[in-house]
Coordinates of C-alpha atoms in Angstrom, one line a residue:
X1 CA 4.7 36.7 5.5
X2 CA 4.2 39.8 7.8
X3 CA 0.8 38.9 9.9
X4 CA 0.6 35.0 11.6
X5 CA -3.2 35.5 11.2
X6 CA -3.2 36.7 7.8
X7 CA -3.0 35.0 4.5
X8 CA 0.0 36.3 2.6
X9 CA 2.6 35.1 -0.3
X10 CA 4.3 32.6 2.3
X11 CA 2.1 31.7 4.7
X12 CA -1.2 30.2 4.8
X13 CA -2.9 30.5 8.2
X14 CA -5.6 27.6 9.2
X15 CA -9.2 28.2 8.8
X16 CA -11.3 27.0 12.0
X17 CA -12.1 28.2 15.3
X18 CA -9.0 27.0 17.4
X19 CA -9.1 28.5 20.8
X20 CA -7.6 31.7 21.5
X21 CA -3.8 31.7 21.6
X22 CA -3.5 29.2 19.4
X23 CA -2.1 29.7 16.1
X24 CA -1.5 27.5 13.0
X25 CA -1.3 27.4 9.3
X26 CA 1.4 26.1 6.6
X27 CA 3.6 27.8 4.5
X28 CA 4.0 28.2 0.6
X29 CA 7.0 28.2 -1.4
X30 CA 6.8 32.1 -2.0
X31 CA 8.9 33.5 0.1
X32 CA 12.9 32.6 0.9
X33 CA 15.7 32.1 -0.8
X34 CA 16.3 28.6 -1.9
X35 CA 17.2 28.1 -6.2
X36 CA 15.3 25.4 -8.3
X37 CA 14.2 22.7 -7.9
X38 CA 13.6 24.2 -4.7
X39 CA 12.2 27.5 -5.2
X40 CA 11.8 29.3 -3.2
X41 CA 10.8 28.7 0.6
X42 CA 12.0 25.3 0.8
X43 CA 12.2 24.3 4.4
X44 CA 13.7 20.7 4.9
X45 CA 17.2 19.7 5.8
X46 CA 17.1 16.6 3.8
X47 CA 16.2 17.0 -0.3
X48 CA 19.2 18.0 -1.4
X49 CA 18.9 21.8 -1.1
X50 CA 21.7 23.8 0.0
X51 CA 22.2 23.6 4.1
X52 CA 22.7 27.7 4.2
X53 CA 20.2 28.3 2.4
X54 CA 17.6 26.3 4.4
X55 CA 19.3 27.9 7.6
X56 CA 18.1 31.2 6.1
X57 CA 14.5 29.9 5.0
X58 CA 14.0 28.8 8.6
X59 CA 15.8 32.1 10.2
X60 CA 12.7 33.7 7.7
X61 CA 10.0 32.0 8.9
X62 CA 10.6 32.0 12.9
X63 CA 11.2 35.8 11.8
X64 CA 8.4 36.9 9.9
X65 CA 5.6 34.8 11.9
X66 CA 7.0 36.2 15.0
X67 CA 7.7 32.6 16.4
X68 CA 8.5 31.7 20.5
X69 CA 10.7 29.2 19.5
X70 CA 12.7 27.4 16.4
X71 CA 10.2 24.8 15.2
X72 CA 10.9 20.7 16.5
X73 CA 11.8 19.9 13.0
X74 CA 11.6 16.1 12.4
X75 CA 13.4 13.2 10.9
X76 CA 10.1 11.9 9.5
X77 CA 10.1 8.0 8.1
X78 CA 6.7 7.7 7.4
X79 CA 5.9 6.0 11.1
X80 CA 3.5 5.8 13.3
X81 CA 6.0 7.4 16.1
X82 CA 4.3 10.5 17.8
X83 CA 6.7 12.2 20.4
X84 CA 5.4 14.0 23.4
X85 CA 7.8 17.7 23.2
X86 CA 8.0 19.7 26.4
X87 CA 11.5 21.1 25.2
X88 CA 12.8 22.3 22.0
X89 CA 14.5 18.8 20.1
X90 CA 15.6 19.2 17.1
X91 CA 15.6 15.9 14.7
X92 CA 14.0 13.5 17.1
X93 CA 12.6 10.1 14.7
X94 CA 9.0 10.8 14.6
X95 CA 6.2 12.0 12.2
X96 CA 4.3 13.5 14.8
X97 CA 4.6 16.0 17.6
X98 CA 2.3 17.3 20.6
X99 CA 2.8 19.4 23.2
X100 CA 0.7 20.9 26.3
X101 CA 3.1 23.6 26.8
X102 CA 2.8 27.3 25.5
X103 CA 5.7 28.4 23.2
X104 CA 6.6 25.1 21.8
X105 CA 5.9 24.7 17.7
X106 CA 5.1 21.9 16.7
X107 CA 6.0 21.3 12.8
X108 CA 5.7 18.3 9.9
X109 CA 7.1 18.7 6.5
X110 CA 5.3 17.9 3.5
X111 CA 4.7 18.0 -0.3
X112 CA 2.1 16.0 -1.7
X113 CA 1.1 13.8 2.0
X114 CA -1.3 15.5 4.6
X115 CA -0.1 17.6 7.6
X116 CA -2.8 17.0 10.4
X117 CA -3.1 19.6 13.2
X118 CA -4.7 18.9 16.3
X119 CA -5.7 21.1 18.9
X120 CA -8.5 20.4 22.2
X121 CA -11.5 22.6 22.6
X122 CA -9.7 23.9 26.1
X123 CA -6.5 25.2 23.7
X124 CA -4.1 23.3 26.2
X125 CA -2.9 21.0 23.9
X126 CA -1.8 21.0 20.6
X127 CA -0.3 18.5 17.6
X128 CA 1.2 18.1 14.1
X129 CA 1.4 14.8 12.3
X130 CA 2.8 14.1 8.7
X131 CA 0.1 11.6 7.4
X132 CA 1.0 9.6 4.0
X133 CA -0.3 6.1 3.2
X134 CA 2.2 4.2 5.3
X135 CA 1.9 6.0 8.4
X136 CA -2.1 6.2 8.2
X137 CA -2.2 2.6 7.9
X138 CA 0.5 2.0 11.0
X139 CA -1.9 4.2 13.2
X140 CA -0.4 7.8 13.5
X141 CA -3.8 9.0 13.7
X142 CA -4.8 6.9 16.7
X143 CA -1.5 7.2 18.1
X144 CA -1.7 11.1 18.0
X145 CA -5.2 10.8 19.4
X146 CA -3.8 9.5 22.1
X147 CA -1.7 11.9 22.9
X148 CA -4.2 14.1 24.5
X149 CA -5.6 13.4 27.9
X150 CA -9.1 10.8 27.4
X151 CA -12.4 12.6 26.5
X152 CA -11.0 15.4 25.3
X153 CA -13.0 17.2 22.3
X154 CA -10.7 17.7 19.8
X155 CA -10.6 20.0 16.0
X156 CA -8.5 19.4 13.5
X157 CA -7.4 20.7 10.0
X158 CA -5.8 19.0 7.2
X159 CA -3.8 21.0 5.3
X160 CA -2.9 21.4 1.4
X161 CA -2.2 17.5 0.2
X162 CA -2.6 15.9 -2.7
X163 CA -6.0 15.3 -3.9
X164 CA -7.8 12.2 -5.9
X165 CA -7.5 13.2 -9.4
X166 CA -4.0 13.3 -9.0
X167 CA -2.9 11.0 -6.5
X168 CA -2.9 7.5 -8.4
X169 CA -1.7 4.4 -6.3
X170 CA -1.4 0.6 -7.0
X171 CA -3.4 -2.5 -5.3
X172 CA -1.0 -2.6 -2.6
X173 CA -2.2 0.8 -1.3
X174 CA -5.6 0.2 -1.6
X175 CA -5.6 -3.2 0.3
X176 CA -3.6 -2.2 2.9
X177 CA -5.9 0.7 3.5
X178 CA -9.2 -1.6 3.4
X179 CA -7.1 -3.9 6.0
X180 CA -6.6 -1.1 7.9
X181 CA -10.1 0.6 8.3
X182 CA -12.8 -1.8 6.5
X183 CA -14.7 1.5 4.9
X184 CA -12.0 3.1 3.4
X185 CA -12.9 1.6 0.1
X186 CA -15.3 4.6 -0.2
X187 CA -12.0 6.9 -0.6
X188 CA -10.9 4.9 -3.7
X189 CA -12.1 5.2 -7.6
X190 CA -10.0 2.9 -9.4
X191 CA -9.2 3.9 -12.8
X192 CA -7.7 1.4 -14.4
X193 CA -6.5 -2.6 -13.8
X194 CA -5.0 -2.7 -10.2
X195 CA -4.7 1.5 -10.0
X196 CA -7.0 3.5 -7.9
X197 CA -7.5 7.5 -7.2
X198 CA -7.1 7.8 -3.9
X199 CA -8.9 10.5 -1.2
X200 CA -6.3 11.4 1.3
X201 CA -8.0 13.3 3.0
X202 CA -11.1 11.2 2.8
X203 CA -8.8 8.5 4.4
X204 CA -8.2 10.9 7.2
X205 CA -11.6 11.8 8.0
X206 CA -12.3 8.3 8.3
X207 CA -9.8 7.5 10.9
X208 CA -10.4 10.5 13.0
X209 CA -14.2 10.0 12.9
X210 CA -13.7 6.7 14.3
X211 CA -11.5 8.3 17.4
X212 CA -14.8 11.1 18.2
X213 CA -13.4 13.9 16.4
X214 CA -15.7 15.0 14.1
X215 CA -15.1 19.3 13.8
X216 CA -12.6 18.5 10.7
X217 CA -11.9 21.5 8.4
X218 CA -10.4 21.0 5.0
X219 CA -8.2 23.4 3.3
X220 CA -8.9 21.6 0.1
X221 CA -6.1 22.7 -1.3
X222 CA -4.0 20.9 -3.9
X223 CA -0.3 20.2 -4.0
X224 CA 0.2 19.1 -7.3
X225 CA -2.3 21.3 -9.3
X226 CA -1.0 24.5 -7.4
X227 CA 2.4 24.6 -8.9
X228 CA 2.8 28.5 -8.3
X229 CA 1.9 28.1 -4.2
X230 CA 2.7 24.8 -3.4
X231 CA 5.7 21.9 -3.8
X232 CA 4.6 18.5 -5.5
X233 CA 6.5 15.4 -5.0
X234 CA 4.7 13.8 -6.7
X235 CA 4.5 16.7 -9.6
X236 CA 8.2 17.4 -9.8
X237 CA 10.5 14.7 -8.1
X238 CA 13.0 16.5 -6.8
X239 CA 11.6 19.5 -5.0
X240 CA 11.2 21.5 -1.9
X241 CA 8.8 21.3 1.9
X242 CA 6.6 23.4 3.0
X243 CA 5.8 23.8 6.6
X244 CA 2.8 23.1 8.9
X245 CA 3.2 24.8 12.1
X246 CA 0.6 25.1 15.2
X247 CA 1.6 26.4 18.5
X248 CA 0.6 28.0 21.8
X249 CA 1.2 31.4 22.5
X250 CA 2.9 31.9 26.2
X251 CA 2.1 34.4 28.6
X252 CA 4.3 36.9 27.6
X253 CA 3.5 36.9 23.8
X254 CA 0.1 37.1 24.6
X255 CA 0.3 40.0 26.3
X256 CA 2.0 41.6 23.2
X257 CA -0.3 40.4 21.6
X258 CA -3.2 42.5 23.3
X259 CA -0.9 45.6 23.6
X260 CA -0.5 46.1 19.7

């Protein structure tokens, strides 16, 4: 993890045309320090891993992507609760953060649900949102929509999840996603009595299609069938986080930027 723009072992960067001076991506479990289950770049506070260890993870990550700032890690619940940052919290109740101001990273946790990132055509504003079934059908998406100032053009990438053939959920699931948006019935297969496959990230595009945004990239990648890059909740139990990150660069790391 030596180059923010570069793929590496532990870090993943984003693949669409965010503005200059903005960077984002996720991390892989490749790098750090952390022992099994959580092996080896585990980055969350609250799965049982060992607190030093974690502390050294994270001191890896702001170090090795050249960071402005420790990232707003989250208490994430699986809400709808998007929190405006202009400072640098740390645990704040929310599953989604955005921020108009340079040098703040934004950051969700994840292992098998979706990490949105947002950013506006103008690269003034920027967000991350954890997106699993519970908080896509409480709203996140709208709410983090919101966020940004009206008739903004927005991009957005969604991040390594996990996909259909592996993501099996009940009737509950399903109806409350049909309730929620009346076409998401198109990002369900059921496979057996009251069971369905169901697109995540499917789910996603809906909701963000109906809120104007429409220049979506997929990383189509796959938590639980990439064991060797990628922690699976769903896979394993007990495991580790990876990291989405997106942030602005401020005025003074831009200019380092240019100088190197």
């Amino acid at each position: 993890m030596k180059n923010r723009n570069n793929p590496d072992a532990g870090w993943l960067p984003a693949q669409w045309p965010a503005p200059h001076g903005i960077h984002a991506g996720t991390t892989t479990r490749c790098e750090g320090t952390s022992h099994p289950p959580y092996d080896r770049f585990n980055l969350a506070m609250h799965v049982g891993d060992r607190p030093a260890q974690v502390d050294r993870n994270r001191r890896i990550l702001r170090g090795n992507l050249r960071l402005p700032a420790d990232p707003v890690w989250l208490a994430q619940t699986h809400s709808n609760h998007v929190i405006s940052v202009s400072s640098n919290l740390q645990n704040p109740p929310a599953d989604g953060a955005c921020t108009g101001k340079a040098g703040i990273v934004c950051a969700v946790l994840t292992a098998d649900c979706l990490p949105l990132l947002l950013c506006n055509h103008t690269g003034t504003q920027i967000a991350a949102i954890h997106v699993g079934w519970k908080g896509y059908c409480a709203g996140i998406i709208a709410n983090a929509i919101r966020a940004f100032p009206p008739g903004e053009l927005l991009m957005a990438w969604l991040g390594p999840c996990i996909r259909a053939d592996h993501y099996e959920v009940g009737g509950d699931v399903y109806a409350a996603c049909v309730r929620y948006i009346d076409t998401a019935g198109e990002a369900f297969i059921q496979n057996r009595t009251d069971h369905w496959l169901a697109d995540l990230a499917r789910l996603v595009t809906l909701d963000l299609h109906r809120f104007g945004v429409n220049q979506i990239y997929d990383s189509k990648l796959c938590t639980y069938t990439d064991a060797d890059r990628f922690f699976s909740h769903r896979r394993n139990g007990q495991t580790g986080r990876m990291a989405s990150l997106i942030w602005m660069d401020t005025p003074s790391s831009a200019a380092h930027q240019k100088n190197q």
